Short mmCIF file of C-alpha atoms and ligand atoms in Angstrom, two decimals:
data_model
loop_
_atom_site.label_atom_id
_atom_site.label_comp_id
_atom_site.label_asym_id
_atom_site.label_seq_id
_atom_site.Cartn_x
_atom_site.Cartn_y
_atom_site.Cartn_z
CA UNK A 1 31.87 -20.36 12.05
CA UNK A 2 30.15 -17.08 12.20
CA UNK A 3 29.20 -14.32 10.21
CA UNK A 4 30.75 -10.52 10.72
CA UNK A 5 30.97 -7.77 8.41
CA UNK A 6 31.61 -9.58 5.56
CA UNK A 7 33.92 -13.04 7.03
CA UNK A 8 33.09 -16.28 8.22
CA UNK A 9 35.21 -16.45 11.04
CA UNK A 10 35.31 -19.41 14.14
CA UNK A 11 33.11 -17.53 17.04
CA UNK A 12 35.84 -16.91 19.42
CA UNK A 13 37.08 -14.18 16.48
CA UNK A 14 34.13 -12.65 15.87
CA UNK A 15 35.58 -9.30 18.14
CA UNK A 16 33.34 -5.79 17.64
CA UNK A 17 34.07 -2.36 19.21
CA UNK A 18 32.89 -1.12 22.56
CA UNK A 19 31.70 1.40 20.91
CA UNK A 20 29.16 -0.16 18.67
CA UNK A 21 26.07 1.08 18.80
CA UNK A 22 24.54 -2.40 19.42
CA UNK A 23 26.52 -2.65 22.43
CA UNK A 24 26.10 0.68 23.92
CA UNK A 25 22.52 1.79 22.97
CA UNK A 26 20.79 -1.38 21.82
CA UNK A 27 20.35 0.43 18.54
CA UNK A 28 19.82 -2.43 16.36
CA UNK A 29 17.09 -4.88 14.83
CA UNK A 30 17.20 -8.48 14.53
CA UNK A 31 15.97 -11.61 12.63
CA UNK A 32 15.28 -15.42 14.13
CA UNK A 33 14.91 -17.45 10.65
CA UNK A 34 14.72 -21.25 10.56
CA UNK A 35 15.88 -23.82 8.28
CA UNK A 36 14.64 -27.22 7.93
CA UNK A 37 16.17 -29.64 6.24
CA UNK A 38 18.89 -26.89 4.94
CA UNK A 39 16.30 -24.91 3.94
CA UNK A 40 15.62 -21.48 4.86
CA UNK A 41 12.13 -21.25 6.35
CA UNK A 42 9.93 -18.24 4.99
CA UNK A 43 13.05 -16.28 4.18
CA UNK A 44 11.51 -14.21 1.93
CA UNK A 45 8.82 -12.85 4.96
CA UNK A 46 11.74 -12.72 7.12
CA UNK A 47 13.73 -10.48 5.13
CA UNK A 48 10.73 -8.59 4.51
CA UNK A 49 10.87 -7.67 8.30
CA UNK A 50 14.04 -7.25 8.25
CA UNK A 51 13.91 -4.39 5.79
CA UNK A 52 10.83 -3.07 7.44
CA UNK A 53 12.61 -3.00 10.90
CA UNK A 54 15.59 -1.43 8.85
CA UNK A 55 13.86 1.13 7.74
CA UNK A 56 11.89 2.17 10.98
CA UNK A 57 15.08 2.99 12.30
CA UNK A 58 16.69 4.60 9.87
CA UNK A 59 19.45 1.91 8.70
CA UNK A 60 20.63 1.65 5.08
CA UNK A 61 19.96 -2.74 4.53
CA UNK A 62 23.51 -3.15 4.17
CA UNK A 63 22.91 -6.36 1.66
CA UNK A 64 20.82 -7.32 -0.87
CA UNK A 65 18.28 -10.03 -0.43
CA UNK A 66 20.23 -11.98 -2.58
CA UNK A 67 23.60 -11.37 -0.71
CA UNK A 68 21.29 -12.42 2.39
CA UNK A 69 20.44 -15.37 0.73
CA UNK A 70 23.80 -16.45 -0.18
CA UNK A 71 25.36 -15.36 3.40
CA UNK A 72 22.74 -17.30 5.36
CA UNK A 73 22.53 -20.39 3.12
CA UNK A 74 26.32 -20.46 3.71
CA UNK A 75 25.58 -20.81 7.94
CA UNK A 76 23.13 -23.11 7.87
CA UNK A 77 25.42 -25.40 5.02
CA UNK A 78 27.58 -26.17 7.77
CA UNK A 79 24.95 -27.92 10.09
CA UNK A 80 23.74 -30.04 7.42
CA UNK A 81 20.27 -30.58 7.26
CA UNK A 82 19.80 -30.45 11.11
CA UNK A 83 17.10 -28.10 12.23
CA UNK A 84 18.63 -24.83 12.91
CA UNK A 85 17.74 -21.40 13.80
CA UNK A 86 19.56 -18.33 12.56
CA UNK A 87 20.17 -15.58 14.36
CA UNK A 88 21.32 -12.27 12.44
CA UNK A 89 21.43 -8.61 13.78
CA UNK A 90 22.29 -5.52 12.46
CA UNK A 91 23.43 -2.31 14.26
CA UNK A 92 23.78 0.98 13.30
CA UNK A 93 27.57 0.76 13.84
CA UNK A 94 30.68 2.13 15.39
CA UNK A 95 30.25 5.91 16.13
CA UNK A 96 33.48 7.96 17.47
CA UNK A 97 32.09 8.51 20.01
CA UNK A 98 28.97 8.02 22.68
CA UNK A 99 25.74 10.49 21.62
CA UNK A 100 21.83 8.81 21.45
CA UNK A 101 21.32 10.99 18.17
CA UNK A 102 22.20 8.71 14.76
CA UNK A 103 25.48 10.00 14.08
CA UNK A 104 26.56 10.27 9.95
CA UNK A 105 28.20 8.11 8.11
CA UNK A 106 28.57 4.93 9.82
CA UNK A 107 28.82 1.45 8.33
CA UNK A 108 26.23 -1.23 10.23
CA UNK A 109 27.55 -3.69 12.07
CA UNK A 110 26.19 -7.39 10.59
CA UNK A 111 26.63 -10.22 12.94
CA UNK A 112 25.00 -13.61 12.03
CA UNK A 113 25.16 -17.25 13.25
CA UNK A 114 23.26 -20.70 13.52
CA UNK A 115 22.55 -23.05 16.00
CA UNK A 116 20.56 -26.12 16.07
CA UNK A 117 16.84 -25.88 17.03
CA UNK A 118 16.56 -28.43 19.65
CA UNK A 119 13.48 -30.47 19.05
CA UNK A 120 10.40 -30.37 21.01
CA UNK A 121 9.72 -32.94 23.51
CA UNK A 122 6.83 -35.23 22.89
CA UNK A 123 6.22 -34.85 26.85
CA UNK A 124 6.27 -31.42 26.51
CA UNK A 125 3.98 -31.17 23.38
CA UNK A 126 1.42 -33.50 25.24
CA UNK A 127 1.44 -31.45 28.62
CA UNK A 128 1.51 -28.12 27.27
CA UNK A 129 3.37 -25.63 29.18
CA UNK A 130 2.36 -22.75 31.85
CA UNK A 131 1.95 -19.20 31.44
CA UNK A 132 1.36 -15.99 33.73
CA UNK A 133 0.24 -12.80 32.78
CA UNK A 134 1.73 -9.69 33.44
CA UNK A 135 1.19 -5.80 32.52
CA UNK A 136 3.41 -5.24 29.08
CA UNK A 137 5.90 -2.85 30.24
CA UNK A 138 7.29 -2.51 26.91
CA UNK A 139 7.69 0.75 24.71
CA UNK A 140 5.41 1.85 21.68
CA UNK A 141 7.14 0.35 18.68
CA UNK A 142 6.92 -3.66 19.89
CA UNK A 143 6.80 -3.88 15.77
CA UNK A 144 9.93 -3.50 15.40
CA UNK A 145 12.31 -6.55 16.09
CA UNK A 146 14.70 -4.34 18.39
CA UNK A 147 17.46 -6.09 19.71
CA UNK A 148 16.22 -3.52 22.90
CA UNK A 149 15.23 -6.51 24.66
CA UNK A 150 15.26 -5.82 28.44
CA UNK A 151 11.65 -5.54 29.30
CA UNK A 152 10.96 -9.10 27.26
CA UNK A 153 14.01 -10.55 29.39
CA UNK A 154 12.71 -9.13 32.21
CA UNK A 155 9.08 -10.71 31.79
CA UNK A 156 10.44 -14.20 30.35
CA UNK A 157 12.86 -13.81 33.47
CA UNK A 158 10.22 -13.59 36.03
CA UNK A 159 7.86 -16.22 34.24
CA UNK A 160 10.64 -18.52 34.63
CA UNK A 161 11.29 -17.19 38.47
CA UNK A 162 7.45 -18.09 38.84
CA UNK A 163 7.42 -21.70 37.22
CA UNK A 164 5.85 -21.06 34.10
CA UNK A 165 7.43 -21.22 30.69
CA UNK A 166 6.38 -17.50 29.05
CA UNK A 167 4.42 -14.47 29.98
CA UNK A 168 1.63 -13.41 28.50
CA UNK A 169 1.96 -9.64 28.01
CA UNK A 170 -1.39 -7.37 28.89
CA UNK A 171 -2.04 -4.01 27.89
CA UNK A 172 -5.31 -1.62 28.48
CA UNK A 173 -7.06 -4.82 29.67
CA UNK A 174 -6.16 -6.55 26.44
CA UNK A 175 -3.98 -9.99 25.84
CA UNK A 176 -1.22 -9.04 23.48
CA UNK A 177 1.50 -11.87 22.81
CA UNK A 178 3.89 -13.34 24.80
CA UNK A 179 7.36 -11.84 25.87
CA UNK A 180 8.70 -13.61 23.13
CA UNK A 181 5.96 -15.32 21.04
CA UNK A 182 2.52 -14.61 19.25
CA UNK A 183 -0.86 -15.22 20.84
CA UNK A 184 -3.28 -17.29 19.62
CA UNK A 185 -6.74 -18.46 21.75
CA UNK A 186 -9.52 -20.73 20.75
CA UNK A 187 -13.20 -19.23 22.23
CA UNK A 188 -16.77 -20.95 21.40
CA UNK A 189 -14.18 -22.80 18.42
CA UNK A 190 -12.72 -19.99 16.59
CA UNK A 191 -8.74 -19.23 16.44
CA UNK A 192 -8.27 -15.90 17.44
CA UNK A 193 -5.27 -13.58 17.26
CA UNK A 194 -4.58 -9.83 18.13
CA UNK A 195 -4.71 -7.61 15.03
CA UNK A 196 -0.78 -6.59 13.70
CA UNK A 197 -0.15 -2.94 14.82
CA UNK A 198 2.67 -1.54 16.89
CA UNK A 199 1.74 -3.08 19.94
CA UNK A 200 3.20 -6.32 18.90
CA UNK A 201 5.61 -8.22 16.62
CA UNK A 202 4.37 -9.10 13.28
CA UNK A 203 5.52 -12.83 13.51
CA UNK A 204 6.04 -15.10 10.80
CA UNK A 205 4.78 -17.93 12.62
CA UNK A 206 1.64 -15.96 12.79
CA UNK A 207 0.79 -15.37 9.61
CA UNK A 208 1.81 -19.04 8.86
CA UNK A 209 -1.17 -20.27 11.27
CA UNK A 210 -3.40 -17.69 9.56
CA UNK A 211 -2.78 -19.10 6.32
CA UNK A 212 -2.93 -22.44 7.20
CA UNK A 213 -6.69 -21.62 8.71
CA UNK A 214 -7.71 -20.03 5.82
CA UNK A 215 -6.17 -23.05 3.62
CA UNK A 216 -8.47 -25.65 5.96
CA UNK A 217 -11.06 -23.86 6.34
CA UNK A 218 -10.67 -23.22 9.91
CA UNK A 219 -12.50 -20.46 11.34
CA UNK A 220 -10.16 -17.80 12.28
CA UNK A 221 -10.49 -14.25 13.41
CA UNK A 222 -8.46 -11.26 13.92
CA UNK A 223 -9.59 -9.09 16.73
CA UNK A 224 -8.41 -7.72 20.25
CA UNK A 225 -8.81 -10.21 22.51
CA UNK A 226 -10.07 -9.39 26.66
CA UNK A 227 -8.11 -10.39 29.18
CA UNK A 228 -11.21 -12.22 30.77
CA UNK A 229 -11.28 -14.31 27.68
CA UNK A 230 -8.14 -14.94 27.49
CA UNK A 231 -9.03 -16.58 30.85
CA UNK A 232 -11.83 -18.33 29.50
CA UNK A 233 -10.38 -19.70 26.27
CA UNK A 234 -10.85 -23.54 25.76
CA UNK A 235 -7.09 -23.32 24.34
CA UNK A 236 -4.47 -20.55 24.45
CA UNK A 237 -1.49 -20.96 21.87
CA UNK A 238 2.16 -19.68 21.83
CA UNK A 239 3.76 -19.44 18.56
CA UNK A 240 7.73 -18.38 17.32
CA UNK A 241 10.35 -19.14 14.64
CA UNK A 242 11.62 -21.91 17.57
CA UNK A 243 9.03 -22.99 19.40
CA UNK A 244 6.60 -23.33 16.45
CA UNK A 245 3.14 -23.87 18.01
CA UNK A 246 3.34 -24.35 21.71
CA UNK A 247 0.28 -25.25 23.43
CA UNK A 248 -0.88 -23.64 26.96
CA UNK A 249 -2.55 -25.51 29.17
CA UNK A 250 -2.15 -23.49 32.71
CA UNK A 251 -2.25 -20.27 32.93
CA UNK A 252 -1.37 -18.47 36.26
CA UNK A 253 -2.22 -21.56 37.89
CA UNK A 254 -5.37 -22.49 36.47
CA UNK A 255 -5.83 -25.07 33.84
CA UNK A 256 -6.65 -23.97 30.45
CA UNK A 257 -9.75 -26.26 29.07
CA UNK A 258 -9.09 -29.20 30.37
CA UNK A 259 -5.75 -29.06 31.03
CA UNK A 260 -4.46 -30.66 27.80
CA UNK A 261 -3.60 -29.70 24.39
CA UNK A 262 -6.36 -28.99 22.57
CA UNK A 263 -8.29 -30.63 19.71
CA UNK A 264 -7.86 -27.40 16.95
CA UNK A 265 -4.04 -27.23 18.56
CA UNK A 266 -3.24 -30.65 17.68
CA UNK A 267 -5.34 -30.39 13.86
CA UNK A 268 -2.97 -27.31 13.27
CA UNK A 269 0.30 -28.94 14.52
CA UNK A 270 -0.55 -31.33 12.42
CA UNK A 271 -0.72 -28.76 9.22
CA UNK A 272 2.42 -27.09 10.43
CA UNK A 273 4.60 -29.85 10.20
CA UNK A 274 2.96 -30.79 6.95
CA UNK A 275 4.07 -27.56 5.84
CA UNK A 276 7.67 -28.01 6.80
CA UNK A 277 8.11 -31.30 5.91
CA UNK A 278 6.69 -30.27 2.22
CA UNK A 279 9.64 -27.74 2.79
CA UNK A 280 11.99 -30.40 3.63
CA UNK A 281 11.20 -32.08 0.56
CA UNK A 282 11.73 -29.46 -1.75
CA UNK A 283 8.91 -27.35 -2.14
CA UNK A 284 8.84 -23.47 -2.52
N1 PDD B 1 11.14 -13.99 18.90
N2 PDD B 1 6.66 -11.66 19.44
C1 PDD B 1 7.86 -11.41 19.99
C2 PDD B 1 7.97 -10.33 21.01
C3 PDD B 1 8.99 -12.17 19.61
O1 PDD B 1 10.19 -11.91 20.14
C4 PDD B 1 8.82 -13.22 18.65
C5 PDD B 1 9.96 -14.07 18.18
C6 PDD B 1 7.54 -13.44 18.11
C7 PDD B 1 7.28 -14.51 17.07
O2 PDD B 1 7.74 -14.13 15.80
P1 PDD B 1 8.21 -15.22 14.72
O3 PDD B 1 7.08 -16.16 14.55
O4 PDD B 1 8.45 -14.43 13.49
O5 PDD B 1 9.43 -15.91 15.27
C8 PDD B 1 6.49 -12.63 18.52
C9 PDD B 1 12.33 -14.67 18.44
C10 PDD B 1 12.16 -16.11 18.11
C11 PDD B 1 13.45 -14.40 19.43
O6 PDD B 1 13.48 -13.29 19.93
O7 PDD B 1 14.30 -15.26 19.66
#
């Protein structure tokens, strides 16, 4: 079952208008929230985005956080206590007809479902993947979860179409994230990660790491971060709502360190799934 405007319905009734904004402009935002153990993963943070995202563009939040609460927890009830991811999205709605300004008086558009996250591979967590960089040929407002995704489907497309697993997006000389994903590097031991501004997506993984540093007293930094030492990083991390912590070990055909995941990668890991299994298990 699925969530639209309001029902639960089986997938294959969720219909919407060819009209819908969404569908026409890409004039919508979007969430990725995961739930461990049928529990909501940093929903508060995500919502927080949400609404943030909402309100760059001008959309009304058509629910409460509570109503968000309930309407999500109601998903993920019906994969157990799987790992799942949930997807929502809200557009700006069905207009009469086809114009780029916002026209009045339309009702959003909520769509929301949940699939299970499959879980990561020892064999891949050991290897690592690859990575390539290319120029970020995205717009101005990459803090905004858009559901405008072209450009990142066009760079995770031709990552793929060049044997590595994400791109690493580079603007003015300077690492960003990845097409999909935070970036994280470790240089002479520190954990270092782009500073949030529009350039990239505030991710809730992100801040998770951060906090996790701080917690361990891992030294951490926020700062803009070269592309030459990006190239020179003893360990280049990948982080996201599904791929949690994913560790780099080639990038555009050169192995990163040496070649294996790294030793603060594999401490951290280690802290993250701490963290969710104390989330598992009940806590806040
Ligand atoms: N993407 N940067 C970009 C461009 C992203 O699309 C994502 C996540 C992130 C990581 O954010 P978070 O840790 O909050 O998931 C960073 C989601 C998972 C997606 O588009 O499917």
């Amino acid at each position: 079952m699925v969530f639209l405007n309001g029902l639960m319905l089986p997938l294959e009734e969720a219909k919407i208008s060819v009209l819908d904004r969404g569908f026409l402009l890409g004039d919508g935002v979007y969430e990725v929230i995961p739930a461990y153990g049928g529990r909501l993963f940093r929903l508060e943070q995500h919502l927080q985005r949400l609404q943030n995202s909402l309100d760059a563009i001008r959309i009304d939040n058509p629910y409460t956080n509570d109503e968000w609460t309930r309407i999500l927890s109601e998903l993920i009830a019906q994969g157990g206590n799987a790992d799942q991811s949930v997807y929502l999205q809200v557009t700006r709605g069905v207009a009469a007809k086809r114009d780029h300004a916002f026209p009045h008086e339309v009702k959003p558009t909520v769509f929301a479902m949940s699939n299970p996250i499959p879980p990561l591979t020892d064999e891949l967590l050991l290897q690592g993947i690859a990575a390539i960089t290319l120029d970020d040929i995205r717009w101005q407002r990459c803090d905004i979860k858009a559901i405008t995704l072209l450009a990142n489907a066009m760079l995770r497309q031709q990552a793929h179409d060049e044997g590595a697993a994400e791109a690493i997006l580079i603007k003015d000389g300077h690492a960003i994230e990845g097409a999909a994903s935070n970036l994280f590097i470790v240089s002479n031991g520190t954990i270092i990660t782009p500073p949030k501004s529009s350039h990239l997506l505030p991710g809730v993984t992100r801040d998770l790491v951060l906090e996790l540093a701080a917690q361990h007293g891992l030294e951490y930094a926020e700062r803009a971060i070269p592309e030459q030492e990006l190239s020179q990083a003893s360990e280049i991390w990948l982080t996201s709502s599904t791929k949690e912590i994913l560790p780099v070990t080639t990038l555009n055909q050169q192995a990163v360190g040496d070649g294996k995941p790294g030793l603060v990668w594999h401490r951290m890991i280690d802290l993250y799934r701490q963290y969710k299994q104390q989330l598992r298990n009940g806590a806040e």
